mmCIF file of C-alpha atoms and ligand atoms in Angstrom:
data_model
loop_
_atom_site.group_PDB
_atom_site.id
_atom_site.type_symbol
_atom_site.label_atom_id
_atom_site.label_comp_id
_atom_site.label_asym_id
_atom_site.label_seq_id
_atom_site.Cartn_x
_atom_site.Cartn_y
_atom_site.Cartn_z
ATOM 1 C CA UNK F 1 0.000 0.000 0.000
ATOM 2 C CA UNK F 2 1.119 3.481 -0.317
ATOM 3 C CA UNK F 3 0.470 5.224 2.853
ATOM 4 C CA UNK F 4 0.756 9.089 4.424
ATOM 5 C CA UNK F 5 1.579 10.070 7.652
ATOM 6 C CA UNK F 6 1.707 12.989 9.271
ATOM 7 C CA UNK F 7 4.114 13.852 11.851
ATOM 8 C CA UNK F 8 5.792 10.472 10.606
ATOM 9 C CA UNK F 9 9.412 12.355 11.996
ATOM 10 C CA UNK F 10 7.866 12.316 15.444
ATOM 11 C CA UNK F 11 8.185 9.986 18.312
ATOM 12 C CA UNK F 12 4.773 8.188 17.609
ATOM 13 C CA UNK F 13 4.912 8.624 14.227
ATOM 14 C CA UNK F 14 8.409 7.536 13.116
ATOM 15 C CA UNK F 15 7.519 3.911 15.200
ATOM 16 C CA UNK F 16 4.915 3.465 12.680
ATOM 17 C CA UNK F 17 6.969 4.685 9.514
ATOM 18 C CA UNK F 18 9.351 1.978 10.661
ATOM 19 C CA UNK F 19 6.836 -1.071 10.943
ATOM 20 C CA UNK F 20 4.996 0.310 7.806
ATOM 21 C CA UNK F 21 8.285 0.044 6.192
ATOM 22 C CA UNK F 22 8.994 -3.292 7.254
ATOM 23 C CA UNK F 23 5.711 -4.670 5.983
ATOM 24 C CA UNK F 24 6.950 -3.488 2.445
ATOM 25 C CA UNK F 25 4.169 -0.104 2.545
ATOM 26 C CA UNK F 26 5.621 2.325 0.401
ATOM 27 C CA UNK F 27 5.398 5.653 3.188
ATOM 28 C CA UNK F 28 5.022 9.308 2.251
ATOM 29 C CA UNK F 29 5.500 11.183 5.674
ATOM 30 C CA UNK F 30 5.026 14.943 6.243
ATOM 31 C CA UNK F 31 6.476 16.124 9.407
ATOM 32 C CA UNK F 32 8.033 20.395 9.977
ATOM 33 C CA UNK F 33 10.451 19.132 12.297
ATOM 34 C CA UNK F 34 8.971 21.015 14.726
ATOM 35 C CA UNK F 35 8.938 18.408 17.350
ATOM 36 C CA UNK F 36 9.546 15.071 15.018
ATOM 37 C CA UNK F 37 13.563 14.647 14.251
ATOM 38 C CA UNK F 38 15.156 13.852 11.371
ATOM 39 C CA UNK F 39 17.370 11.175 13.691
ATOM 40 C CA UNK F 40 13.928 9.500 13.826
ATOM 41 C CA UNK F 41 13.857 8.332 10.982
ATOM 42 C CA UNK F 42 17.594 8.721 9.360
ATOM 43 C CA UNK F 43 17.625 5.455 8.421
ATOM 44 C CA UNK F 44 15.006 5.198 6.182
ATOM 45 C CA UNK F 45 16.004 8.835 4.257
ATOM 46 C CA UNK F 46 18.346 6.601 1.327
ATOM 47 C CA UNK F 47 14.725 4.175 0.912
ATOM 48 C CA UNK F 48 13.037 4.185 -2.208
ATOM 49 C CA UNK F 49 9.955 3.223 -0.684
ATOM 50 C CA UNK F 50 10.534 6.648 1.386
ATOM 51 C CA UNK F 51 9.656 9.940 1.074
ATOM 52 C CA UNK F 52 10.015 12.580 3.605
ATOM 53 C CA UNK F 53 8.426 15.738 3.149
ATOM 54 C CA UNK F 54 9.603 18.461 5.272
ATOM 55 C CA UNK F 55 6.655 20.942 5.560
ATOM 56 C CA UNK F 56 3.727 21.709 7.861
ATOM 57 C CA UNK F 57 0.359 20.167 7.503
ATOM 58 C CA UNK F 58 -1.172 23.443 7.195
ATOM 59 C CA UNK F 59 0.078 23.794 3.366
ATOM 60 C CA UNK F 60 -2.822 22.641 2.187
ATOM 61 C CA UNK F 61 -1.590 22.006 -1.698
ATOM 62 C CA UNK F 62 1.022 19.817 -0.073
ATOM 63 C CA UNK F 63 -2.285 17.826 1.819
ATOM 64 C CA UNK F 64 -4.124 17.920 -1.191
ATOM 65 C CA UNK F 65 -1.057 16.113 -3.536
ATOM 66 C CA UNK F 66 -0.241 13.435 -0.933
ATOM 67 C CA UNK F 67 -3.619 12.463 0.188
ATOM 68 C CA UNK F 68 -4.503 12.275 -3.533
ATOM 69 C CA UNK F 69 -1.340 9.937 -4.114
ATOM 70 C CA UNK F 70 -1.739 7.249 -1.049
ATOM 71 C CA UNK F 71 -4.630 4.889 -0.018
ATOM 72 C CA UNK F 72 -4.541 5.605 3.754
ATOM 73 C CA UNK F 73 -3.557 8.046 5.872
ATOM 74 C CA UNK F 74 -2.221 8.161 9.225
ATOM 75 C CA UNK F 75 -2.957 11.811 10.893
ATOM 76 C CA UNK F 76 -1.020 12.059 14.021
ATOM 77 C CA UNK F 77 0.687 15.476 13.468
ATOM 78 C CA UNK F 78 -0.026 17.963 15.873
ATOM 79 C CA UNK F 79 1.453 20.393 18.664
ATOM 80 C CA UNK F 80 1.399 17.708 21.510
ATOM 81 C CA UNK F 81 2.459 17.208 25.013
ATOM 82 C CA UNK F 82 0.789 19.217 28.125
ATOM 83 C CA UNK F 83 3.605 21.354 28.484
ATOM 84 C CA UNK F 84 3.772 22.402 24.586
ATOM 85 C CA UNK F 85 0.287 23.337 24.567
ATOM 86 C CA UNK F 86 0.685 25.585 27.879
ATOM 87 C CA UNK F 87 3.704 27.080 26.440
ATOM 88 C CA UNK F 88 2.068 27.928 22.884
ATOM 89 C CA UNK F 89 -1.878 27.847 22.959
ATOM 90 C CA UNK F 90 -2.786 29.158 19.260
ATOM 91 C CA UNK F 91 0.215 27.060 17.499
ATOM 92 C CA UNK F 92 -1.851 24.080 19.476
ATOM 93 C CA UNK F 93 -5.304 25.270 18.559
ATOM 94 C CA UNK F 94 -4.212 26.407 14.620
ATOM 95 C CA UNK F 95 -1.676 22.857 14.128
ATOM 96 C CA UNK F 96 -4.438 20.976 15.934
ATOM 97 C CA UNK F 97 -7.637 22.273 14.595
ATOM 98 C CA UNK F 98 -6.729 23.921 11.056
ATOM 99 C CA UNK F 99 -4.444 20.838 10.268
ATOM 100 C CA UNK F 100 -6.749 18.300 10.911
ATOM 101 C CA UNK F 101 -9.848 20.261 8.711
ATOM 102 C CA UNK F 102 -7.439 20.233 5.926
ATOM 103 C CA UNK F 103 -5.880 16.775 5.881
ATOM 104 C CA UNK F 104 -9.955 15.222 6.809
ATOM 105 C CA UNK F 105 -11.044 17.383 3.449
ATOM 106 C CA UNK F 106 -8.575 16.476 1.252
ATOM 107 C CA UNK F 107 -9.136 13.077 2.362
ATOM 108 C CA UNK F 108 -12.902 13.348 1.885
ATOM 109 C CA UNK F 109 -11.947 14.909 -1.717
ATOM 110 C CA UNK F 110 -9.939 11.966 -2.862
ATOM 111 C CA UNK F 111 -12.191 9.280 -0.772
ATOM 112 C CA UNK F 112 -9.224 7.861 1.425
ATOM 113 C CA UNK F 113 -9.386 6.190 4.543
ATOM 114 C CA UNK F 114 -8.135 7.923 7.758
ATOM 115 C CA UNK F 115 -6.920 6.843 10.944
ATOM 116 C CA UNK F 116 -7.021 10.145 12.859
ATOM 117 C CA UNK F 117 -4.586 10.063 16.488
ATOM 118 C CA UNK F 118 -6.676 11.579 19.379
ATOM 119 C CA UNK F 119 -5.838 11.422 22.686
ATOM 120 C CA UNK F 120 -7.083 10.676 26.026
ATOM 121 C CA UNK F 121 -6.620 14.019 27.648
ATOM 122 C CA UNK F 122 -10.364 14.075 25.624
ATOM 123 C CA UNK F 123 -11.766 12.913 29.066
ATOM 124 C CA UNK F 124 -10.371 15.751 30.897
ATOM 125 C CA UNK F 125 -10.455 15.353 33.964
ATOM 126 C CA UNK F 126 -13.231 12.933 34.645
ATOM 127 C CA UNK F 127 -12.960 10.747 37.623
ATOM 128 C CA UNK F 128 -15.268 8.107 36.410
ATOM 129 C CA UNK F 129 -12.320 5.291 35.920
ATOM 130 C CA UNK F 130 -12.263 3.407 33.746
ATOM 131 C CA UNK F 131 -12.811 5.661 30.475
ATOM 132 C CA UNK F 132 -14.877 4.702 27.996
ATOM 133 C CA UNK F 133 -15.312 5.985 24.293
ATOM 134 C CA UNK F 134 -18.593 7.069 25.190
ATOM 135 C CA UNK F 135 -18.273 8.511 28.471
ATOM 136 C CA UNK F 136 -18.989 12.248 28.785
ATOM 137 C CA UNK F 137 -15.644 14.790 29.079
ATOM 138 C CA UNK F 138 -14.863 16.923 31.940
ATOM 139 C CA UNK F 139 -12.739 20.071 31.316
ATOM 140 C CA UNK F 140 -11.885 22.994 33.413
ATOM 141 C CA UNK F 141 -12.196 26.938 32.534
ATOM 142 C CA UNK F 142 -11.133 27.913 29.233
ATOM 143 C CA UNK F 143 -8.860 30.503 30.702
ATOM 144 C CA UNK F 144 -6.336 27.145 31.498
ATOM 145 C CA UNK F 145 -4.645 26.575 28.528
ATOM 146 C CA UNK F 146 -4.223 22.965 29.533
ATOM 147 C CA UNK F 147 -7.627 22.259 28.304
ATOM 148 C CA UNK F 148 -7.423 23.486 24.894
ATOM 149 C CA UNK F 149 -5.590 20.372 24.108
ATOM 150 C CA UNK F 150 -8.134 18.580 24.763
ATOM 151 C CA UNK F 151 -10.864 20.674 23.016
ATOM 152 C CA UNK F 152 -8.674 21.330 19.834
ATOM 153 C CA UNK F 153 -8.836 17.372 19.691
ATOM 154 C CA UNK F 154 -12.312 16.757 20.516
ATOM 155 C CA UNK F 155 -12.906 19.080 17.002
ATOM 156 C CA UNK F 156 -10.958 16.979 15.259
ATOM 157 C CA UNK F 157 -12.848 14.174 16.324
ATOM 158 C CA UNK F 158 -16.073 15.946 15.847
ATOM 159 C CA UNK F 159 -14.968 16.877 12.082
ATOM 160 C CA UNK F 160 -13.782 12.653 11.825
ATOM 161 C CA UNK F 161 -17.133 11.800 12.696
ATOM 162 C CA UNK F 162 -18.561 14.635 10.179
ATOM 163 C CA UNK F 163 -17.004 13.117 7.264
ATOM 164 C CA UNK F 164 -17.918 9.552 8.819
ATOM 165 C CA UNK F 165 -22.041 10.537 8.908
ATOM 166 C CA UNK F 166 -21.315 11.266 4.828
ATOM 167 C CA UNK F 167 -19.445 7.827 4.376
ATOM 168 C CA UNK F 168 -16.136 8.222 4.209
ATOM 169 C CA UNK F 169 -13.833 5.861 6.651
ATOM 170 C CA UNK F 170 -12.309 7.015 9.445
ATOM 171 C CA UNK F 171 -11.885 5.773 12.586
ATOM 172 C CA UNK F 172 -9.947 7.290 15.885
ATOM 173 C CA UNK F 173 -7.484 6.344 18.708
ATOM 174 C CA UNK F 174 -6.796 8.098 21.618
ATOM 175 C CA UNK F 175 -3.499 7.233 22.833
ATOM 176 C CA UNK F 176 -2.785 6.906 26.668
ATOM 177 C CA UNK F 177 0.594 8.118 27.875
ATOM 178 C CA UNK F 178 3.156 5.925 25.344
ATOM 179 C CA UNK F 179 6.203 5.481 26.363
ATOM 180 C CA UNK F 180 9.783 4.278 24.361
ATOM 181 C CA UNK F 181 12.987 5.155 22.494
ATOM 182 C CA UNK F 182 12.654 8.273 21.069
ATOM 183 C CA UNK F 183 11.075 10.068 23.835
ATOM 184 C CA UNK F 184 12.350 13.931 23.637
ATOM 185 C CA UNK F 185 15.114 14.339 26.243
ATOM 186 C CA UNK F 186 13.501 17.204 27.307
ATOM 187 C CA UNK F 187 10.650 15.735 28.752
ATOM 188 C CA UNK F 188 7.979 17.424 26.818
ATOM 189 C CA UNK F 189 4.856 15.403 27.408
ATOM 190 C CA UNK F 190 6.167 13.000 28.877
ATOM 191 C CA UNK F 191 6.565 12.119 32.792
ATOM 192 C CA UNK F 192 8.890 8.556 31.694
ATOM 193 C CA UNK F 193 11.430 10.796 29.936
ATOM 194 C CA UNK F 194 12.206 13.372 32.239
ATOM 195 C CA UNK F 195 12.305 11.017 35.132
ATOM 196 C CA UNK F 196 14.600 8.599 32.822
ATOM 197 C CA UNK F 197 17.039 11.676 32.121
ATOM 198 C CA UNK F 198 17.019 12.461 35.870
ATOM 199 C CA UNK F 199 18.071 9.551 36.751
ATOM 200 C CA UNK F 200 20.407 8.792 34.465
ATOM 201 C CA UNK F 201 22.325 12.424 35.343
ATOM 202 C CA UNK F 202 21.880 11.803 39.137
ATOM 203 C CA UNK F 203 19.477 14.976 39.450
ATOM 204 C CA UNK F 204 16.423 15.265 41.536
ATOM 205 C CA UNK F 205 13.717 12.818 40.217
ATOM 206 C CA UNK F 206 11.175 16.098 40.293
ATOM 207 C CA UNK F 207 7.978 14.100 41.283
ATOM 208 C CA UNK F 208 4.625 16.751 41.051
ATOM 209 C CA UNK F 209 2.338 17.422 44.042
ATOM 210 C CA UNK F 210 1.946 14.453 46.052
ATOM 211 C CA UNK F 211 2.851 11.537 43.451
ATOM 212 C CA UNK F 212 -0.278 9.816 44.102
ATOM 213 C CA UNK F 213 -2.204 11.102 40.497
ATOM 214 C CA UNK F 214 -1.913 8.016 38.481
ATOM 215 C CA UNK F 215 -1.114 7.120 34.405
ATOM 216 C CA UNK F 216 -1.280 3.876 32.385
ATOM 217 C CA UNK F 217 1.831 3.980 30.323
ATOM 218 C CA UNK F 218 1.667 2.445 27.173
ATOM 219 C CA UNK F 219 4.542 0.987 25.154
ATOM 220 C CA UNK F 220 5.610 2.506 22.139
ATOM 221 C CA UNK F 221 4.660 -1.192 20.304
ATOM 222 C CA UNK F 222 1.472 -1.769 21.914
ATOM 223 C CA UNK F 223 0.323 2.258 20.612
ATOM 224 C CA UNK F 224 1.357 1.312 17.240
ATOM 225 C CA UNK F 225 -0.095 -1.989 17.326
ATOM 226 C CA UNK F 226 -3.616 -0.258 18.240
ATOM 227 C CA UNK F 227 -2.843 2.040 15.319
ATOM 228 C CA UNK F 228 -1.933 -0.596 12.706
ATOM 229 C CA UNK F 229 -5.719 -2.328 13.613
ATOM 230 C CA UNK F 230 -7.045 1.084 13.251
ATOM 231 C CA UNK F 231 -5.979 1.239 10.138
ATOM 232 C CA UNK F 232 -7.128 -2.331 8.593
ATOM 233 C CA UNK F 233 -10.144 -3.354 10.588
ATOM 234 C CA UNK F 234 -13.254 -2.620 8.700
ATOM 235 C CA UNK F 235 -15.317 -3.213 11.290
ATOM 236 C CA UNK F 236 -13.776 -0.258 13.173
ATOM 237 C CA UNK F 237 -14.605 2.599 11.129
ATOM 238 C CA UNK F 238 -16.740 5.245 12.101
ATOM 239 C CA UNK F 239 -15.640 4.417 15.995
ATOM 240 C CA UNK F 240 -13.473 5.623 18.068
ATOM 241 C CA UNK F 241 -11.148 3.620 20.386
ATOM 242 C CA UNK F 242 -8.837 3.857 23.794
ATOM 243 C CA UNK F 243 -5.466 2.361 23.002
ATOM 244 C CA UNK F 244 -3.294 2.255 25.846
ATOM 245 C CA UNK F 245 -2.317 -0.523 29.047
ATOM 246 C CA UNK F 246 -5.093 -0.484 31.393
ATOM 247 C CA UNK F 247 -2.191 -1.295 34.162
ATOM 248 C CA UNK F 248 -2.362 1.810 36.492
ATOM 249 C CA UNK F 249 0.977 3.302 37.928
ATOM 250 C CA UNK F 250 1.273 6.345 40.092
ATOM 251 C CA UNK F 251 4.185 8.607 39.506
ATOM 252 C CA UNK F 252 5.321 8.362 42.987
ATOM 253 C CA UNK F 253 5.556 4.323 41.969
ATOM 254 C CA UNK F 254 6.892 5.339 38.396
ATOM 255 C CA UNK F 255 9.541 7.339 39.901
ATOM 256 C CA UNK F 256 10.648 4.557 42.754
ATOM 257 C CA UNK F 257 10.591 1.995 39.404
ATOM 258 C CA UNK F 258 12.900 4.239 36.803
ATOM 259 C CA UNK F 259 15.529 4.913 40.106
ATOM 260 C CA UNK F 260 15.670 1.366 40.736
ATOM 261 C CA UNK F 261 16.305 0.130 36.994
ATOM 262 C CA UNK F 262 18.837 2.875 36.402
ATOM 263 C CA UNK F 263 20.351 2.006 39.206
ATOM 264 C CA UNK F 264 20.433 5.832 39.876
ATOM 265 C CA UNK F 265 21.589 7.433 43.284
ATOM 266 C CA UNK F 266 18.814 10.501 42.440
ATOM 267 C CA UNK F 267 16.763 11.506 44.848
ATOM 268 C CA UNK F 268 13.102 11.338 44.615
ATOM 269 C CA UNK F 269 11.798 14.952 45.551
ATOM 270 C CA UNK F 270 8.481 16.526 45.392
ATOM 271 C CA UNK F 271 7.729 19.773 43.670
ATOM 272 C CA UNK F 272 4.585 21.826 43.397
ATOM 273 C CA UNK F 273 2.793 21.893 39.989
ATOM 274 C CA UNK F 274 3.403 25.828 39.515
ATOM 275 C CA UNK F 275 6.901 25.420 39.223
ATOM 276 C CA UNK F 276 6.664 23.621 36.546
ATOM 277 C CA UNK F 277 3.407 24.815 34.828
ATOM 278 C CA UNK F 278 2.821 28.217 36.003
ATOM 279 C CA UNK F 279 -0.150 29.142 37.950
ATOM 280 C CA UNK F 280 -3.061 27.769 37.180
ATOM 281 C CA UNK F 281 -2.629 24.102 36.566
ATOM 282 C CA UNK F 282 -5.274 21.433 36.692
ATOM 283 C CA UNK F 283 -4.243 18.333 36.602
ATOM 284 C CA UNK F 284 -5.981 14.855 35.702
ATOM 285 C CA UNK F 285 -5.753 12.788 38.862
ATOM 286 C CA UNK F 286 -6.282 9.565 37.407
ATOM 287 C CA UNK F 287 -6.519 8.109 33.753
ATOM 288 C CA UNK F 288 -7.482 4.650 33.126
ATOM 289 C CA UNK F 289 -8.713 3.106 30.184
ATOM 290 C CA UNK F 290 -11.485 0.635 29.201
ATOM 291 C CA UNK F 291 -9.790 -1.159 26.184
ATOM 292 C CA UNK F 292 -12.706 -3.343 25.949
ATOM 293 C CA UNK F 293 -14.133 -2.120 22.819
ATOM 294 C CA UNK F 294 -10.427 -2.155 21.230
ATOM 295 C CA UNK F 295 -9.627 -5.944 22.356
ATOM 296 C CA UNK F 296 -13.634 -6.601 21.578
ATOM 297 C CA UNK F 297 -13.594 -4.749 17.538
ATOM 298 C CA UNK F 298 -9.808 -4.530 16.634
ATOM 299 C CA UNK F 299 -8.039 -7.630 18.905
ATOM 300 C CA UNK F 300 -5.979 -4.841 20.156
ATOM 301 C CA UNK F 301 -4.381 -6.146 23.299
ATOM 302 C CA UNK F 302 -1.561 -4.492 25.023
ATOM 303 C CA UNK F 303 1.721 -7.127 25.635
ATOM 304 C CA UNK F 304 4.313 -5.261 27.096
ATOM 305 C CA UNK F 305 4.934 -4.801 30.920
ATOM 306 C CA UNK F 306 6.064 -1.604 32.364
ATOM 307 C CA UNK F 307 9.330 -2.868 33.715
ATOM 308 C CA UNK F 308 10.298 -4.743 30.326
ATOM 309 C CA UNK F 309 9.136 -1.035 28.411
ATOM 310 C CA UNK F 310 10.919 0.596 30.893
ATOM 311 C CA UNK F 311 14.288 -1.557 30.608
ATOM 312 C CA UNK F 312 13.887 -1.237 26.825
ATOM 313 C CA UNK F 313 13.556 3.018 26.990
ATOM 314 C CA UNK F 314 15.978 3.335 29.380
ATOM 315 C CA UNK F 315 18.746 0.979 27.383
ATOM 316 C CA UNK F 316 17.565 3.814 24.573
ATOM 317 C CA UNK F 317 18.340 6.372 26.939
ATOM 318 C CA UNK F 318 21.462 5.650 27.979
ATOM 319 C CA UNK F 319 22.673 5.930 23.832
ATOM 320 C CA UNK F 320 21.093 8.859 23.040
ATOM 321 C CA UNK F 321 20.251 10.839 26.305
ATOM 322 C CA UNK F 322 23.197 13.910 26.779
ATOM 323 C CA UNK F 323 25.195 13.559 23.973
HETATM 324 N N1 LIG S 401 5.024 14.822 36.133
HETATM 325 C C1 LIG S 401 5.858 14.775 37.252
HETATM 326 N N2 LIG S 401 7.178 15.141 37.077
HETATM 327 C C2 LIG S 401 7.680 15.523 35.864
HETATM 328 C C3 LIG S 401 6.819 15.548 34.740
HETATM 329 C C4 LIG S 401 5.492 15.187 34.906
HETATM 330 O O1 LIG S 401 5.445 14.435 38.362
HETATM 331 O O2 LIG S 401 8.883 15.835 35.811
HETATM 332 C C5 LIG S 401 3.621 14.425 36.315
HETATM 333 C C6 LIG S 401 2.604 15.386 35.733
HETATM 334 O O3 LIG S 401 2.333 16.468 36.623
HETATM 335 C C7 LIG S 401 1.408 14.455 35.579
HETATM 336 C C8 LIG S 401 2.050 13.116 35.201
HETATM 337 O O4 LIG S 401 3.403 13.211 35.638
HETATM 338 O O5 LIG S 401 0.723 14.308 36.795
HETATM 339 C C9 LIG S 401 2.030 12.796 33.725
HETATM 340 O O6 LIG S 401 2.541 13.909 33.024
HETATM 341 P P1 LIG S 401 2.866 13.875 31.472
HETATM 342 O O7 LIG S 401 3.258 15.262 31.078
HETATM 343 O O8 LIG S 401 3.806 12.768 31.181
HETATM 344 O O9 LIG S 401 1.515 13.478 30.730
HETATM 345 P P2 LIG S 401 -0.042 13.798 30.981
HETATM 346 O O10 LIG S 401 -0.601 12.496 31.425
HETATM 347 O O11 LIG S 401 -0.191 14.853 32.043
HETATM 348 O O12 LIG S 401 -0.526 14.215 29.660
#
């Protein structure tokens, strides 16, 4: 098949150039760079069955020539991560919302199937556990940027399912904290890399508030294996679907784990929210999901074990962390 997909130089998104790839796909991946690296996917760059395209998903001709070339397309680009969105609000809402309208029409233009990448910062801050796809979203003010994220991808969902009510397949996946090589150093949206580098540099392992809010981190393989069904099972399109581990870690217990698997002599301290957020922060206490429909429609089932993702990231780490 001949396949797009945006943000395919990111961390999610180069994963799933790299098994499309290696099914024999030919891949056309758009990406700005932005957050996606070109170390990513360096590897692939001499492939004939390759073909990056360096260039934001807001030039629509650019949409309109790809989506018209491929016969799926995998939409994950987008300003992502908590912290990203806080920092830069419109980039969020324009990459986000703008994006998305443009890569759904062209799509809808050329009658191609997409797999769109939502996310499960859709439910907010519900404490109904687990989440369902159906359950009802709970978001704070509109004056905390936080939530915008998670409005600017409940739109794109809402346009998905637009273009669904005319026909056209699509279905969704909202990803639940993934974790794996290729996790920005930085930390950006992600609680496993900063800890990771912490530890690995001896620094404070910065734990927020009292440790006790709670994630289900997903392995990079297991999100792209919920992706990959996305993408092929008929009987999922029009739906939307949780893809994540429904094993529930706090970051107090995420912290203790990455310290003792590095090894590390860091000290686990905690630290309020504002320092790292600014004012204002709300966060989710605890996110669980029900992967029922996922195992039930797709046979999506999630293999790998936090401490065996964790030895495999960290082992990543340790190459590519500081130099
Ligand atoms: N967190 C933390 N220390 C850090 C970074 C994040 O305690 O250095 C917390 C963060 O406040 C949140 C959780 O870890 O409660 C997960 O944060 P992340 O940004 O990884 O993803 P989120 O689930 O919030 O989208």
């Amino acid at each position: 098949m001949k396949i797009l997909v945006t943000g395919g130089a990111g961390y999610i998104g180069s994963h799933l150039v790299d098994r499309l790839l290696g099914r024999g796909d030919e891949v056309f991946a758009i990406d700005n760079l932005s957050t996606g690296k070109i170390a990513n996917i360096q590897p692939h760059l001499e492939s004939d069955q390759f073909h990056l395209l360096n260039d934001t998903i807001l030039n629509e001709s650019l949409i309109d020539h790809l989506v018209a070339r491929v016969d799926l397309v995998f939409h994950l680009a987008a300003l992502v991560g908590v912290k990203h969105v806080v920092a830069d609000p419109l980039g969020a809402i324009k990459t986000n919302v703008t994006g998305t309208e443009g890569v759904l029409g062209a799509a809808f233009k050329y009658w191609k199937k997409v797999v769109l990448a939502s996310s499960s910062e859709i439910y907010g801050k519900s404490a109904k556990i687990p989440f369902h796809e159906e359950d009802d979203r709970v978001l704070g003010p509109t004056n905390v940027g936080r939530w915008s994220y998670s409005t600017s991808k409940a739109i794109d969902e809402h346009f998905a399912f637009a273009y669904s009510a005319k026909g056209l397949p699509i279905a969704v996946v909202r990803y639940f904290n993934s974790y794996g090589p290729r996790l920005d150093e930085r930390g950006y949206g992600s609680v496993v890399a900063n800890f990771v580098r912490q530890a690995l540099k001896g620094e404070p392992i910065t734990v927020h508030g009292d440790g006790l809010q709670s994630r289900c981190f997903t392995y990079i393989d297991d999100t792209v294996d919920g992706t990959l069904l996305a993408g092929e099972v008929k009987a999922g399109e029009g739906l939307v679907f949780n893809i994540g581990s429904n094993a529930e870690t706090t970051i107090l217990d995420l912290g203790v784990a990455i310290k003792r698997l590095t090894g590390s002599r860091s000290e686990i301290i905690r630290v309020p929210y504002r320092e790292y957020y600014g004012e204002g922060f709300e966060d989710t206490r605890r996110r669980v999901p029900s992967i029922d429909r996922a195992k039930k429609i797709l046979g999506f089932t999630p293999k790998v074990k936090l401490e065996e993702g964790l030895m495999r990231t960290i082992a990543w780490c340790r190459d590519h962390y500081g130099n």
